[in-house]
mmCIF file of N, CA and C in Angstrom:
data_model
loop_
_atom_site.group_PDB
_atom_site.id
_atom_site.type_symbol
_atom_site.label_atom_id
_atom_site.label_comp_id
_atom_site.label_asym_id
_atom_site.label_seq_id
_atom_site.Cartn_x
_atom_site.Cartn_y
_atom_site.Cartn_z
ATOM 1 N N MET A 21 1.047 -3.105 -12.795
ATOM 2 C CA MET A 21 2.486 -2.719 -12.920
ATOM 3 C C MET A 21 2.773 -2.494 -14.414
ATOM 4 N N HIS A 22 3.488 -1.447 -14.682
ATOM 5 C CA HIS A 22 3.968 -1.095 -16.008
ATOM 6 C C HIS A 22 5.370 -1.198 -16.111
ATOM 7 N N GLY A 23 5.869 -1.421 -17.269
ATOM 8 C CA GLY A 23 7.464 -1.121 -17.705
ATOM 9 C C GLY A 23 7.251 0.201 -18.503
ATOM 10 N N ILE A 24 8.071 1.165 -18.166
ATOM 11 C CA ILE A 24 7.991 2.484 -18.937
ATOM 12 C C ILE A 24 9.498 2.615 -19.386
ATOM 13 N N ASP A 25 9.815 3.306 -20.466
ATOM 14 C CA ASP A 25 10.972 3.562 -21.040
ATOM 15 C C ASP A 25 11.362 4.884 -20.466
ATOM 16 N N LYS A 26 12.508 5.041 -19.626
ATOM 17 C CA LYS A 26 12.791 6.190 -18.790
ATOM 18 C C LYS A 26 13.283 7.197 -19.842
ATOM 19 N N ARG A 27 13.660 7.170 -20.884
ATOM 20 C CA ARG A 27 14.079 8.148 -21.785
ATOM 21 C C ARG A 27 12.780 8.776 -22.612
ATOM 22 N N THR A 28 11.730 8.027 -22.955
ATOM 23 C CA THR A 28 10.534 8.753 -23.736
ATOM 24 C C THR A 28 9.344 8.661 -22.898
ATOM 25 N N GLY A 29 9.228 7.772 -21.770
ATOM 26 C CA GLY A 29 7.991 7.780 -20.888
ATOM 27 C C GLY A 29 7.050 6.806 -21.601
ATOM 28 N N LYS A 30 7.353 6.183 -22.621
ATOM 29 C CA LYS A 30 6.403 5.165 -23.463
ATOM 30 C C LYS A 30 6.188 3.992 -22.500
ATOM 31 N N VAL A 31 4.877 3.604 -22.407
ATOM 32 C CA VAL A 31 4.659 2.345 -21.640
ATOM 33 C C VAL A 31 4.987 1.216 -22.608
ATOM 34 N N LEU A 32 5.964 0.177 -22.100
ATOM 35 C CA LEU A 32 6.505 -0.828 -22.915
ATOM 36 C C LEU A 32 5.764 -2.108 -22.802
ATOM 37 N N TRP A 33 5.252 -2.258 -21.401
ATOM 38 C CA TRP A 33 4.430 -3.359 -21.314
ATOM 39 C C TRP A 33 3.643 -3.191 -20.089
ATOM 40 N N ARG A 34 2.650 -3.883 -19.735
ATOM 41 C CA ARG A 34 1.767 -4.104 -18.643
ATOM 42 C C ARG A 34 1.603 -5.380 -18.191
ATOM 43 N N GLU A 35 1.605 -5.621 -16.875
ATOM 44 C CA GLU A 35 1.345 -7.073 -16.231
ATOM 45 C C GLU A 35 -0.111 -7.264 -16.242
ATOM 46 N N SER A 36 -0.706 -8.341 -16.348
ATOM 47 C CA SER A 36 -2.144 -8.652 -16.363
ATOM 48 C C SER A 36 -2.910 -8.802 -15.209
ATOM 49 N N VAL A 37 -2.261 -9.095 -14.025
ATOM 50 C CA VAL A 37 -3.067 -9.567 -12.837
ATOM 51 C C VAL A 37 -3.297 -8.390 -11.934
ATOM 52 N N GLY A 38 -2.486 -7.451 -11.892
ATOM 53 C CA GLY A 38 -2.686 -6.272 -10.835
ATOM 54 C C GLY A 38 -1.878 -6.491 -9.743
ATOM 55 N N THR A 39 -1.805 -5.238 -8.978
ATOM 56 C CA THR A 39 -0.917 -5.279 -7.876
ATOM 57 C C THR A 39 -1.641 -4.225 -6.994
ATOM 58 N N VAL A 40 -1.978 -4.580 -5.681
ATOM 59 C CA VAL A 40 -2.670 -3.463 -4.875
ATOM 60 C C VAL A 40 -1.611 -2.524 -4.169
ATOM 61 N N VAL A 41 -1.995 -1.169 -4.146
ATOM 62 C CA VAL A 41 -1.202 -0.053 -3.828
ATOM 63 C C VAL A 41 -0.561 -0.261 -2.591
ATOM 64 N N HIS A 42 -0.929 -1.170 -1.689
ATOM 65 C CA HIS A 42 -0.363 -1.090 -0.306
ATOM 66 C C HIS A 42 0.902 -2.152 -0.432
ATOM 67 N N ASN A 43 1.043 -2.940 -1.432
ATOM 68 C CA ASN A 43 2.122 -3.840 -1.531
ATOM 69 C C ASN A 43 3.234 -3.345 -2.177
ATOM 70 N N THR A 44 4.433 -3.874 -1.731
ATOM 71 C CA THR A 44 5.767 -3.354 -2.139
ATOM 72 C C THR A 44 6.236 -4.542 -3.259
ATOM 73 N N PRO A 45 6.263 -4.420 -4.472
ATOM 74 C CA PRO A 45 6.839 -5.682 -5.192
ATOM 75 C C PRO A 45 8.253 -5.660 -4.966
ATOM 76 N N ILE A 46 8.792 -6.786 -5.048
ATOM 77 C CA ILE A 46 10.291 -6.974 -4.865
ATOM 78 C C ILE A 46 10.785 -7.714 -6.014
ATOM 79 N N VAL A 47 12.006 -7.174 -6.692
ATOM 80 C CA VAL A 47 12.517 -7.829 -7.799
ATOM 81 C C VAL A 47 13.613 -8.756 -7.473
ATOM 82 N N GLY A 48 13.702 -9.774 -8.081
ATOM 83 C CA GLY A 48 14.713 -10.955 -7.796
ATOM 84 C C GLY A 48 15.032 -11.835 -8.915
ATOM 85 N N MET A 49 15.688 -12.912 -8.790
ATOM 86 C CA MET A 49 16.035 -13.831 -9.803
ATOM 87 C C MET A 49 15.224 -15.115 -9.599
ATOM 88 N N THR A 50 14.949 -15.829 -10.697
ATOM 89 C CA THR A 50 14.147 -17.202 -10.615
ATOM 90 C C THR A 50 15.373 -18.126 -10.538
ATOM 91 N N MET A 51 15.012 -19.387 -10.332
ATOM 92 C CA MET A 51 15.799 -20.553 -10.213
ATOM 93 C C MET A 51 16.649 -20.578 -11.458
ATOM 94 N N ASP A 52 16.285 -20.182 -12.696
ATOM 95 C CA ASP A 52 16.962 -20.355 -13.818
ATOM 96 C C ASP A 52 17.678 -19.004 -14.174
ATOM 97 N N GLY A 53 17.791 -17.971 -13.136
ATOM 98 C CA GLY A 53 18.731 -16.758 -13.314
ATOM 99 C C GLY A 53 17.914 -15.753 -14.159
ATOM 100 N N LYS A 54 16.584 -15.755 -14.165
ATOM 101 C CA LYS A 54 15.889 -14.716 -14.858
ATOM 102 C C LYS A 54 15.326 -13.644 -13.937
ATOM 103 N N LEU A 55 15.219 -12.369 -14.376
ATOM 104 C CA LEU A 55 14.628 -11.448 -13.323
ATOM 105 C C LEU A 55 13.172 -11.473 -13.501
ATOM 106 N N ALA A 56 12.543 -11.424 -12.354
ATOM 107 C CA ALA A 56 11.031 -11.560 -12.031
ATOM 108 C C ALA A 56 10.800 -10.538 -10.830
ATOM 109 N N VAL A 57 9.421 -10.353 -10.725
ATOM 110 C CA VAL A 57 9.012 -9.470 -9.693
ATOM 111 C C VAL A 57 7.874 -10.230 -8.895
ATOM 112 N N SER A 58 7.867 -10.291 -7.610
ATOM 113 C CA SER A 58 6.877 -10.667 -6.649
ATOM 114 C C SER A 58 5.969 -9.525 -6.309
ATOM 115 N N HIS A 59 4.629 -9.818 -6.286
ATOM 116 C CA HIS A 59 3.796 -8.840 -6.077
ATOM 117 C C HIS A 59 2.306 -9.319 -5.694
ATOM 118 N N GLY A 60 1.567 -8.766 -4.967
ATOM 119 C CA GLY A 60 0.309 -9.208 -4.293
ATOM 120 C C GLY A 60 -0.888 -8.334 -4.566
ATOM 121 N N ARG A 61 -2.095 -8.936 -4.298
ATOM 122 C CA ARG A 61 -3.372 -8.150 -4.461
ATOM 123 C C ARG A 61 -4.234 -8.464 -3.357
ATOM 124 N N GLY A 62 -5.236 -7.659 -2.804
ATOM 125 C CA GLY A 62 -5.939 -7.872 -1.800
ATOM 126 C C GLY A 62 -6.016 -6.732 -0.737
ATOM 127 N N GLY A 63 -6.842 -6.977 0.260
ATOM 128 C CA GLY A 63 -6.815 -6.028 1.436
ATOM 129 C C GLY A 63 -8.303 -5.802 2.030
ATOM 130 N N PRO A 64 -8.307 -5.378 3.096
ATOM 131 C CA PRO A 64 -9.499 -5.202 3.799
ATOM 132 C C PRO A 64 -10.412 -4.016 3.187
ATOM 133 N N HIS A 65 -9.959 -3.257 2.157
ATOM 134 C CA HIS A 65 -10.661 -2.078 1.724
ATOM 135 C C HIS A 65 -11.427 -2.349 0.528
ATOM 136 N N GLY A 66 -11.386 -3.684 -0.014
ATOM 137 C CA GLY A 66 -12.097 -4.305 -1.139
ATOM 138 C C GLY A 66 -11.503 -3.751 -2.569
ATOM 139 N N PRO A 67 -10.203 -3.933 -2.707
ATOM 140 C CA PRO A 67 -9.478 -3.412 -3.913
ATOM 141 C C PRO A 67 -10.123 -4.110 -5.147
ATOM 142 N N LEU A 68 -9.817 -3.407 -6.354
ATOM 143 C CA LEU A 68 -10.451 -3.854 -7.506
ATOM 144 C C LEU A 68 -9.746 -5.170 -8.095
ATOM 145 N N GLU A 69 -8.360 -5.202 -7.690
ATOM 146 C CA GLU A 69 -7.551 -6.267 -8.559
ATOM 147 C C GLU A 69 -8.048 -7.548 -7.784
ATOM 148 N N LYS A 70 -8.510 -8.562 -8.572
ATOM 149 C CA LYS A 70 -8.963 -9.700 -8.290
ATOM 150 C C LYS A 70 -8.393 -10.775 -9.046
ATOM 151 N N PRO A 71 -8.191 -12.072 -8.705
ATOM 152 C CA PRO A 71 -8.513 -12.590 -7.325
ATOM 153 C C PRO A 71 -7.336 -12.050 -6.335
ATOM 154 N N TYR A 72 -7.732 -12.004 -5.120
ATOM 155 C CA TYR A 72 -6.792 -11.649 -4.263
ATOM 156 C C TYR A 72 -5.604 -12.720 -4.191
ATOM 157 N N GLY A 73 -4.351 -12.464 -3.948
ATOM 158 C CA GLY A 73 -3.438 -13.520 -4.070
ATOM 159 C C GLY A 73 -2.079 -12.966 -4.334
ATOM 160 N N GLN A 74 -1.087 -13.885 -4.606
ATOM 161 C CA GLN A 74 0.193 -13.374 -4.898
ATOM 162 C C GLN A 74 0.758 -13.879 -6.244
ATOM 163 N N SER A 75 1.533 -13.116 -6.832
ATOM 164 C CA SER A 75 1.876 -13.385 -8.270
ATOM 165 C C SER A 75 3.541 -13.279 -8.427
ATOM 166 N N LEU A 76 3.907 -13.979 -9.581
ATOM 167 C CA LEU A 76 5.241 -13.827 -9.994
ATOM 168 C C LEU A 76 5.324 -13.384 -11.482
ATOM 169 N N THR A 77 5.779 -12.186 -11.749
ATOM 170 C CA THR A 77 5.949 -11.768 -13.167
ATOM 171 C C THR A 77 7.181 -11.532 -13.814
ATOM 172 N N SER A 78 7.324 -12.037 -14.984
ATOM 173 C CA SER A 78 8.620 -12.043 -15.646
ATOM 174 C C SER A 78 9.129 -10.609 -15.877
ATOM 175 N N LEU A 79 10.387 -10.387 -15.804
ATOM 176 C CA LEU A 79 10.973 -9.166 -16.209
ATOM 177 C C LEU A 79 12.199 -9.440 -17.116
ATOM 178 N N ALA A 80 12.194 -10.765 -17.721
ATOM 179 C CA ALA A 80 13.337 -11.264 -18.536
ATOM 180 C C ALA A 80 13.027 -10.657 -19.984
ATOM 181 N N PRO A 81 14.085 -10.232 -20.579
ATOM 182 C CA PRO A 81 13.841 -9.462 -22.086
ATOM 183 C C PRO A 81 13.067 -10.285 -22.924
ATOM 184 N N GLY A 82 12.158 -9.848 -23.454
ATOM 185 C CA GLY A 82 11.352 -10.542 -24.443
ATOM 186 C C GLY A 82 10.141 -11.198 -23.802
ATOM 187 N N HIS A 83 10.136 -11.139 -22.346
ATOM 188 C CA HIS A 83 8.933 -11.706 -21.620
ATOM 189 C C HIS A 83 8.371 -10.799 -20.601
ATOM 190 N N GLU A 84 8.661 -9.520 -20.643
ATOM 191 C CA GLU A 84 8.399 -8.534 -19.686
ATOM 192 C C GLU A 84 6.984 -8.386 -19.368
ATOM 193 N N GLY A 85 6.425 -8.527 -18.216
ATOM 194 C CA GLY A 85 5.075 -8.464 -18.037
ATOM 195 C C GLY A 85 4.370 -9.731 -17.984
ATOM 196 N N THR A 86 5.025 -10.827 -18.400
ATOM 197 C CA THR A 86 4.425 -12.260 -18.533
ATOM 198 C C THR A 86 4.000 -12.599 -17.109
ATOM 199 N N THR A 87 2.842 -13.188 -16.684
ATOM 200 C CA THR A 87 2.661 -13.633 -15.502
ATOM 201 C C THR A 87 3.160 -15.021 -15.519
ATOM 202 N N LEU A 88 4.172 -15.428 -14.692
ATOM 203 C CA LEU A 88 4.754 -16.747 -14.399
ATOM 204 C C LEU A 88 3.776 -17.734 -13.622
ATOM 205 N N TRP A 89 3.123 -17.117 -12.604
ATOM 206 C CA TRP A 89 2.153 -17.828 -11.849
ATOM 207 C C TRP A 89 1.291 -16.837 -11.117
ATOM 208 N N SER A 90 0.012 -17.076 -10.701
ATOM 209 C CA SER A 90 -0.629 -16.393 -9.823
ATOM 210 C C SER A 90 -1.542 -17.206 -9.009
ATOM 211 N N THR A 91 -1.387 -17.127 -7.671
ATOM 212 C CA THR A 91 -1.978 -18.122 -6.582
ATOM 213 C C THR A 91 -3.014 -17.397 -6.019
ATOM 214 N N PRO A 92 -4.380 -17.726 -6.117
ATOM 215 C CA PRO A 92 -5.449 -17.043 -5.362
ATOM 216 C C PRO A 92 -5.201 -17.355 -3.824
ATOM 217 N N LEU A 93 -5.322 -16.365 -3.086
ATOM 218 C CA LEU A 93 -5.241 -16.439 -1.429
ATOM 219 C C LEU A 93 -6.372 -15.700 -1.028
ATOM 220 N N GLU A 94 -7.528 -16.284 -0.635
ATOM 221 C CA GLU A 94 -8.455 -15.333 0.110
ATOM 222 C C GLU A 94 -8.838 -15.982 1.553
ATOM 223 N N PRO A 95 -8.921 -15.007 2.398
ATOM 224 C CA PRO A 95 -8.713 -13.503 2.172
ATOM 225 C C PRO A 95 -7.167 -13.259 2.251
ATOM 226 N N TYR A 96 -6.849 -12.049 1.799
ATOM 227 C CA TYR A 96 -5.224 -11.925 1.719
ATOM 228 C C TYR A 96 -5.205 -10.277 1.723
ATOM 229 N N ASP A 97 -4.372 -9.827 2.619
ATOM 230 C CA ASP A 97 -4.002 -8.423 2.728
ATOM 231 C C ASP A 97 -2.392 -8.376 2.745
ATOM 232 N N PRO A 98 -1.979 -8.093 1.377
ATOM 233 C CA PRO A 98 -0.630 -7.987 1.314
ATOM 234 C C PRO A 98 0.154 -6.745 1.440
ATOM 235 N N SER A 99 -0.169 -6.047 2.542
ATOM 236 C CA SER A 99 0.354 -4.761 2.983
ATOM 237 C C SER A 99 1.654 -4.937 3.607
ATOM 238 N N PHE A 100 2.567 -5.623 2.644
ATOM 239 C CA PHE A 100 3.911 -5.794 3.049
ATOM 240 C C PHE A 100 4.788 -5.772 1.899
ATOM 241 N N ALA A 101 6.182 -5.999 1.933
ATOM 242 C CA ALA A 101 7.072 -6.135 0.844
ATOM 243 C C ALA A 101 7.042 -7.653 0.557
ATOM 244 N N SER A 102 6.882 -7.721 -0.879
ATOM 245 C CA SER A 102 6.682 -9.134 -1.258
ATOM 246 C C SER A 102 8.234 -9.908 -1.497
ATOM 247 N N HIS A 103 8.675 -10.144 -0.376
ATOM 248 C CA HIS A 103 10.005 -10.857 -0.348
ATOM 249 C C HIS A 103 10.177 -12.226 -1.041
ATOM 250 N N TRP A 104 11.181 -12.618 -1.699
ATOM 251 C CA TRP A 104 11.115 -13.853 -2.220
ATOM 252 C C TRP A 104 12.644 -14.010 -2.505
ATOM 253 N N ASN A 105 12.931 -15.239 -2.831
ATOM 254 C CA ASN A 105 14.278 -15.788 -3.311
ATOM 255 C C ASN A 105 13.927 -16.735 -4.340
ATOM 256 N N LYS A 106 15.096 -17.418 -4.865
ATOM 257 C CA LYS A 106 14.909 -18.196 -5.973
ATOM 258 C C LYS A 106 14.076 -19.686 -5.632
ATOM 259 N N LYS A 107 13.975 -19.745 -4.336
ATOM 260 C CA LYS A 107 13.090 -21.081 -3.887
ATOM 261 C C LYS A 107 11.830 -20.644 -3.426
ATOM 262 N N TYR A 108 11.626 -19.596 -2.749
ATOM 263 C CA TYR A 108 10.441 -19.282 -1.883
ATOM 264 C C TYR A 108 9.911 -17.934 -1.983
ATOM 265 N N VAL A 109 8.654 -17.830 -1.935
ATOM 266 C CA VAL A 109 7.942 -16.347 -1.824
ATOM 267 C C VAL A 109 7.126 -16.427 -0.595
ATOM 268 N N PHE A 110 7.321 -15.298 0.123
ATOM 269 C CA PHE A 110 6.963 -15.106 1.607
ATOM 270 C C PHE A 110 5.641 -14.137 1.651
ATOM 271 N N GLY A 111 4.854 -14.364 2.538
ATOM 272 C CA GLY A 111 3.830 -13.441 2.752
ATOM 273 C C GLY A 111 3.126 -13.801 4.191
ATOM 274 N N PHE A 112 1.975 -13.061 4.367
ATOM 275 C CA PHE A 112 1.103 -13.196 5.669
ATOM 276 C C PHE A 112 -0.273 -13.283 5.226
ATOM 277 N N ARG A 113 -0.897 -14.050 6.002
ATOM 278 C CA ARG A 113 -2.347 -14.306 5.842
ATOM 279 C C ARG A 113 -3.094 -14.824 7.134
ATOM 280 N N ASN A 114 -4.194 -14.076 7.502
ATOM 281 C CA ASN A 114 -4.878 -14.521 8.698
ATOM 282 C C ASN A 114 -4.132 -14.880 9.806
ATOM 283 N N GLY A 115 -3.066 -13.920 10.255
ATOM 284 C CA GLY A 115 -2.208 -14.224 11.317
ATOM 285 C C GLY A 115 -1.287 -15.506 11.166
ATOM 286 N N HIS A 116 -1.032 -15.761 9.912
ATOM 287 C CA HIS A 116 0.116 -16.729 9.495
ATOM 288 C C HIS A 116 0.996 -16.521 8.746
ATOM 289 N N HIS A 117 2.274 -16.856 8.815
ATOM 290 C CA HIS A 117 3.291 -16.617 7.768
ATOM 291 C C HIS A 117 3.142 -17.650 6.784
ATOM 292 N N ILE A 118 3.203 -17.368 5.442
ATOM 293 C CA ILE A 118 3.090 -18.296 4.356
ATOM 294 C C ILE A 118 4.210 -18.427 3.589
ATOM 295 N N VAL A 119 4.324 -19.644 3.021
ATOM 296 C CA VAL A 119 5.531 -19.796 2.166
ATOM 297 C C VAL A 119 5.050 -20.519 0.958
ATOM 298 N N LEU A 120 5.343 -19.915 -0.383
ATOM 299 C CA LEU A 120 4.962 -20.411 -1.524
ATOM 300 C C LEU A 120 6.257 -20.944 -2.361
ATOM 301 N N ASP A 121 6.140 -21.838 -3.339
ATOM 302 C CA ASP A 121 7.141 -22.197 -4.103
ATOM 303 C C ASP A 121 7.399 -21.254 -5.042
ATOM 304 N N ALA A 122 8.468 -20.847 -5.188
ATOM 305 C CA ALA A 122 8.810 -19.562 -6.121
ATOM 306 C C ALA A 122 8.724 -20.047 -7.683
ATOM 307 N N ASP A 123 8.746 -21.337 -7.839
ATOM 308 C CA ASP A 123 8.921 -21.782 -9.376
ATOM 309 C C ASP A 123 7.207 -21.982 -9.768
ATOM 310 N N SER A 124 6.412 -22.508 -8.796
ATOM 311 C CA SER A 124 4.943 -22.793 -9.304
ATOM 312 C C SER A 124 3.903 -21.854 -8.513
ATOM 313 N N GLY A 125 4.456 -21.230 -7.519
ATOM 314 C CA GLY A 125 3.227 -20.485 -6.727
ATOM 315 C C GLY A 125 2.645 -21.362 -5.812
ATOM 316 N N LYS A 126 2.783 -22.755 -5.642
ATOM 317 C CA LYS A 126 2.172 -23.708 -4.831
ATOM 318 C C LYS A 126 2.241 -23.347 -3.221
ATOM 319 N N LEU A 127 1.211 -23.219 -2.585
ATOM 320 C CA LEU A 127 1.339 -22.889 -1.019
ATOM 321 C C LEU A 127 1.862 -24.163 -0.546
ATOM 322 N N LEU A 128 3.149 -23.788 0.065
ATOM 323 C CA LEU A 128 3.848 -25.074 0.792
ATOM 324 C C LEU A 128 3.500 -25.208 2.308
ATOM 325 N N ARG A 129 3.278 -24.078 2.955
ATOM 326 C CA ARG A 129 2.969 -24.063 4.409
ATOM 327 C C ARG A 129 2.565 -22.899 4.918
ATOM 328 N N GLU A 130 1.996 -22.834 5.961
ATOM 329 C CA GLU A 130 1.482 -21.832 6.788
ATOM 330 C C GLU A 130 1.738 -21.929 8.261
ATOM 331 N N GLN A 131 2.497 -20.900 8.872
ATOM 332 C CA GLN A 131 2.700 -21.180 10.197
ATOM 333 C C GLN A 131 2.300 -19.980 11.157
ATOM 334 N N PRO A 132 1.607 -20.225 12.040
ATOM 335 C CA PRO A 132 0.867 -19.475 12.931
ATOM 336 C C PRO A 132 1.854 -18.456 13.646
ATOM 337 N N LEU A 133 1.570 -17.071 13.576
ATOM 338 C CA LEU A 133 2.374 -16.003 14.238
ATOM 339 C C LEU A 133 2.134 -15.990 15.783
ATOM 340 N N TYR A 134 0.848 -16.152 16.188
ATOM 341 C CA TYR A 134 0.466 -15.729 17.518
ATOM 342 C C TYR A 134 0.266 -16.916 18.428
ATOM 343 N N THR A 135 0.569 -18.134 17.970
ATOM 344 C CA THR A 135 0.208 -19.402 18.958
ATOM 345 C C THR A 135 1.388 -20.179 18.678
ATOM 346 N N GLY A 136 1.827 -20.886 19.777
ATOM 347 C CA GLY A 136 2.822 -21.856 19.685
ATOM 348 C C GLY A 136 4.369 -21.265 19.394
ATOM 349 N N ALA A 137 4.458 -20.050 20.017
ATOM 350 C CA ALA A 137 5.760 -19.262 19.786
ATOM 351 C C ALA A 137 6.678 -19.481 20.866
ATOM 352 N N THR A 138 7.983 -19.322 20.568
ATOM 353 C CA THR A 138 8.936 -19.643 21.477
ATOM 354 C C THR A 138 9.523 -18.008 21.724
ATOM 355 N N VAL A 139 9.467 -17.748 22.909
ATOM 356 C CA VAL A 139 9.891 -16.332 23.330
ATOM 357 C C VAL A 139 11.022 -16.470 24.401
ATOM 358 N N CYS A 140 12.016 -15.607 24.088
ATOM 359 C CA CYS A 140 13.220 -15.278 24.973
ATOM 360 C C CYS A 140 13.107 -14.119 25.579
ATOM 361 N N LYS A 141 13.064 -13.970 26.818
ATOM 362 C CA LYS A 141 12.897 -12.646 27.557
ATOM 363 C C LYS A 141 14.106 -12.360 28.372
ATOM 364 N N PHE A 142 14.701 -11.485 28.435
ATOM 365 C CA PHE A 142 15.930 -11.089 29.299
ATOM 366 C C PHE A 142 15.299 -10.478 30.712
ATOM 367 N N ASN A 143 15.759 -10.939 31.721
ATOM 368 C CA ASN A 143 15.464 -10.522 33.134
ATOM 369 C C ASN A 143 16.343 -9.808 33.731
ATOM 370 N N PRO A 144 16.522 -8.447 33.591
ATOM 371 C CA PRO A 144 17.489 -7.605 34.000
ATOM 372 C C PRO A 144 17.688 -7.637 35.436
ATOM 373 N N GLN A 145 16.816 -8.258 36.309
ATOM 374 C CA GLN A 145 17.115 -8.218 37.887
ATOM 375 C C GLN A 145 18.301 -9.365 38.044
ATOM 376 N N ASP A 146 18.235 -10.368 37.420
ATOM 377 C CA ASP A 146 19.264 -11.424 37.642
ATOM 378 C C ASP A 146 20.127 -11.596 36.444
ATOM 379 N N GLY A 147 20.027 -10.772 35.351
ATOM 380 C CA GLY A 147 20.882 -10.859 34.317
ATOM 381 C C GLY A 147 20.758 -12.222 33.298
ATOM 382 N N LYS A 148 19.898 -12.882 33.484
ATOM 383 C CA LYS A 148 19.612 -14.133 32.935
ATOM 384 C C LYS A 148 18.393 -14.108 31.839
ATOM 385 N N TRP A 149 18.566 -15.004 30.847
ATOM 386 C CA TRP A 149 17.564 -15.180 29.699
ATOM 387 C C TRP A 149 16.558 -16.248 30.156
ATOM 388 N N ILE A 150 15.307 -16.098 29.816
ATOM 389 C CA ILE A 150 14.260 -17.046 30.193
ATOM 390 C C ILE A 150 13.641 -17.461 28.987
ATOM 391 N N LYS A 151 13.698 -18.772 28.618
ATOM 392 C CA LYS A 151 13.100 -19.115 27.241
ATOM 393 C C LYS A 151 11.759 -19.798 27.584
ATOM 394 N N GLN A 152 10.747 -19.405 26.918
ATOM 395 C CA GLN A 152 9.257 -19.912 27.163
ATOM 396 C C GLN A 152 8.872 -20.407 25.697
ATOM 397 N N THR A 153 8.190 -21.661 25.796
ATOM 398 C CA THR A 153 7.825 -22.231 24.546
ATOM 399 C C THR A 153 6.268 -22.508 24.641
ATOM 400 N N ASN A 154 5.792 -22.615 23.480
ATOM 401 C CA ASN A 154 4.351 -22.823 23.052
ATOM 402 C C ASN A 154 3.593 -21.631 23.687
ATOM 403 N N VAL A 155 3.951 -20.396 23.640
ATOM 404 C CA VAL A 155 3.408 -19.147 24.154
ATOM 405 C C VAL A 155 2.302 -18.453 23.199
ATOM 406 N N ALA A 156 1.298 -18.040 23.614
ATOM 407 C CA ALA A 156 0.389 -17.277 22.754
ATOM 408 C C ALA A 156 0.682 -15.810 23.056
ATOM 409 N N VAL A 157 0.846 -15.174 21.750
ATOM 410 C CA VAL A 157 1.140 -13.645 21.842
ATOM 411 C C VAL A 157 -0.054 -12.921 21.157
ATOM 412 N N LYS A 158 -0.288 -11.669 21.473
ATOM 413 C CA LYS A 158 -1.213 -10.797 20.913
ATOM 414 C C LYS A 158 -0.522 -10.000 19.836
ATOM 415 N N ALA A 159 -1.129 -9.801 18.645
ATOM 416 C CA ALA A 159 -0.489 -8.977 17.554
ATOM 417 C C ALA A 159 -0.295 -7.554 18.033
ATOM 418 N N GLY A 160 0.886 -7.011 17.908
ATOM 419 C CA GLY A 160 1.297 -5.738 18.280
ATOM 420 C C GLY A 160 1.220 -5.210 19.735
ATOM 421 N N LYS A 161 0.872 -6.272 20.633
ATOM 422 C CA LYS A 161 0.763 -5.985 21.946
ATOM 423 C C LYS A 161 1.824 -6.648 22.885
ATOM 424 N N GLY A 162 2.828 -7.253 22.283
ATOM 425 C CA GLY A 162 3.707 -7.814 23.206
ATOM 426 C C GLY A 162 3.217 -9.065 23.957
ATOM 427 N N LEU A 163 3.927 -9.340 25.039
ATOM 428 C CA LEU A 163 3.231 -10.567 25.914
ATOM 429 C C LEU A 163 2.369 -10.227 26.894
#
């Protein structure tokens, strides 16, 4: 990731940990109100940016491009938008939704996506909703 002067095209800064092309970095505000960007590295195609994982990089004036934290997560395929807020950074790994602490990058929890799901299905024949718990679902295949 690079910071480029929009008037001159001059590169003002470069971050040091890398970002894979399939990841969409997201800009937000840290707990102390400073601009930063969440971004990831990794993927099934063996990208050059290593170690695979998630990072938060400062965009605060005078600290642009400084890595605030970088958390290794192997294996990791960050082919998603790196959503975050001042408390948490969110991602996906090995069929799990992951949550990291936005201040430290510490992995707080992993929740399975395909097992133990609660599913609500509408039955058009009787017009009622059916709630099923602890359901196993297949990725991209529905129920």
